[in-house]
Amino acid sequence: MASKVLITRRLPGKAMELLEQHFDLTVNPEDQNLTHEEIVQQIRDMDGLVCMLSDEIDSDVINAGKRLKIIANYAVGYNNISLESATRRRIAVTNTPGVLTETTADLTFGLILCSTRRIVEADKFLREGKFKGWSPSLFLGTDVYGKVLGIIGLGRIGRAVARRARGFNIKVLYYEPVRLSNDIEKQLGVDYSPLDELLKKADIVTLHTPLTPSTFHLIKERELSLMKRSAYLINVARGPIVDESALIRALKSKEIAGCALDVYEFEPEVSKELISLPNTVLVPHIGSASKETRERMAMMVAENVISVLIKDQPPPNLVNHEIYR
Ligand code: GLV
Ligand code: GLV
């Protein structure tokens, strides 16, 4: 009998066909998330789970999934899954690293340019019929070319952002808890900086760390107060890395110039205050949202599930390696 797999949202591209060939699938037919309770109910007789970053896969879900062997997250970040509970039950957890790196770095640059050059504000102004002719002072922003970019988290995505910065003649400072080798620094053309120094020197600060207990509220009131008044904050990583109410205070009191966000502390809720401020660019968690990348991510998910449930092998994108030791 085919293994049973629950898919919480229909995936794009050919991956669904591949999964259909191998498994007895239960696919959420709606274009909206399942509730936590629905996942708990539906997981009971499933061998595999394909879930989204917006699904909270906590110990209630994991303990309800008595037959569960794999949780395949359709995302690179996996802070939505209780890794501890899964590992205790020897359930494989997988993610989709690598394929979305460049796509997310592209969006990061888009957000940098949108916020510093006020592109979204200016577009809105024009659509409202307010453009009455060229003006010397219309939508003055700040330059990106030649500025200092502070990258917090120089993993795959942070490095892809650093590579793009070269074309803009940007000086890149990075912070990581453990400094990278001289070779990698040279190759990327980046300089290490302790966090506080980076915050003081950067014209643009961009976040590329996973959300873990040690990065929760990494940027809060103190850190925001170290930033230049002319600086911008970009977050395409995870909302809770930034203390959102401290960010709102800093934006209101002009302690920083602006921010561009793809992720929110209380996602999918976005604070009304963030929305009402003119110096924010806000997009709905679309970092990896290109057609090509989302299809590649879906194929990775399918391959991970097939490895575990059909081939009985460690999946290519295993996160909790200890379960195979
Ligand atoms: C998106 O946020 C991801 O983690 O893939
Ligand atoms: C995620 O892909 C990262 O390592 O930045």
CSV table of N, CA, C and O and ligand atoms in Angstrom, one decimal, residues 53 74-78 96 100 236-238 263 285 288 297, ligand 1:
chain,number,residue,atom,x,y,z
A,53,LEU,N,6.1,27.3,5.8
A,53,LEU,CA,6.7,28.0,6.9
A,53,LEU,C,5.6,28.6,7.8
A,53,LEU,O,5.8,29.0,8.9
A,74,TYR,N,8.6,23.4,3.1
A,74,TYR,CA,8.7,24.1,1.8
A,74,TYR,C,9.3,25.5,2.1
A,74,TYR,O,8.7,26.5,1.8
A,75,ALA,N,10.5,25.5,2.6
A,75,ALA,CA,11.2,26.7,3.0
A,75,ALA,C,12.6,26.4,3.4
A,75,ALA,O,12.9,25.2,3.7
A,76,VAL,N,13.5,27.4,3.4
A,76,VAL,CA,14.8,27.1,3.9
A,76,VAL,C,14.8,27.3,5.4
A,76,VAL,O,15.5,26.5,6.2
A,77,GLY,N,14.1,28.2,5.9
A,77,GLY,CA,14.0,28.4,7.4
A,77,GLY,C,13.0,27.4,8.0
A,77,GLY,O,12.0,27.0,7.3
A,78,TYR,N,13.3,26.9,9.2
A,78,TYR,CA,12.5,25.8,9.7
A,78,TYR,C,12.2,26.1,11.2
A,78,TYR,O,11.9,25.1,12.0
A,96,THR,N,14.7,23.5,2.2
A,96,THR,CA,15.0,23.7,0.8
A,96,THR,C,16.2,24.7,0.7
A,96,THR,O,16.0,25.8,0.1
A,100,LEU,N,16.9,28.9,-3.3
A,100,LEU,CA,16.3,30.2,-3.2
A,100,LEU,C,17.2,31.3,-2.8
A,100,LEU,O,16.8,32.5,-2.6
A,236,VAL,N,14.6,40.4,5.4
A,236,VAL,CA,14.0,39.4,4.5
A,236,VAL,C,14.2,38.0,5.2
A,236,VAL,O,13.9,37.0,4.6
A,237,ALA,N,14.6,38.0,6.5
A,237,ALA,CA,14.9,36.8,7.2
A,237,ALA,C,13.7,36.2,7.9
A,237,ALA,O,12.9,35.5,7.4
A,238,ARG,N,13.5,36.6,9.2
A,238,ARG,CA,12.3,36.3,10.0
A,238,ARG,C,12.0,37.5,10.8
A,238,ARG,O,12.8,38.1,11.4
A,263,VAL,N,9.2,40.3,6.1
A,263,VAL,CA,8.7,39.4,7.2
A,263,VAL,C,8.4,40.3,8.5
A,263,VAL,O,8.9,41.4,8.6
A,285,HIS,N,6.1,38.6,2.5
A,285,HIS,CA,6.9,37.4,2.6
A,285,HIS,C,7.1,36.7,1.2
A,285,HIS,O,6.6,35.6,1.0
A,288,SER,N,11.4,34.3,-1.7
A,288,SER,CA,11.7,33.2,-2.6
A,288,SER,C,10.7,33.1,-3.8
A,288,SER,O,10.7,32.1,-4.5
A,297,MET,N,12.0,24.5,-5.5
A,297,MET,CA,11.8,24.1,-4.0
A,297,MET,C,10.8,23.0,-3.9
A,297,MET,O,11.0,22.1,-3.1
B,1,GLV,C1,11.3,31.7,3.3
B,1,GLV,O1,11.2,32.5,4.2
B,1,GLV,C2,12.1,30.5,3.6
B,1,GLV,O2,12.6,30.2,4.7
B,1,GLV,O3,12.2,29.7,2.6
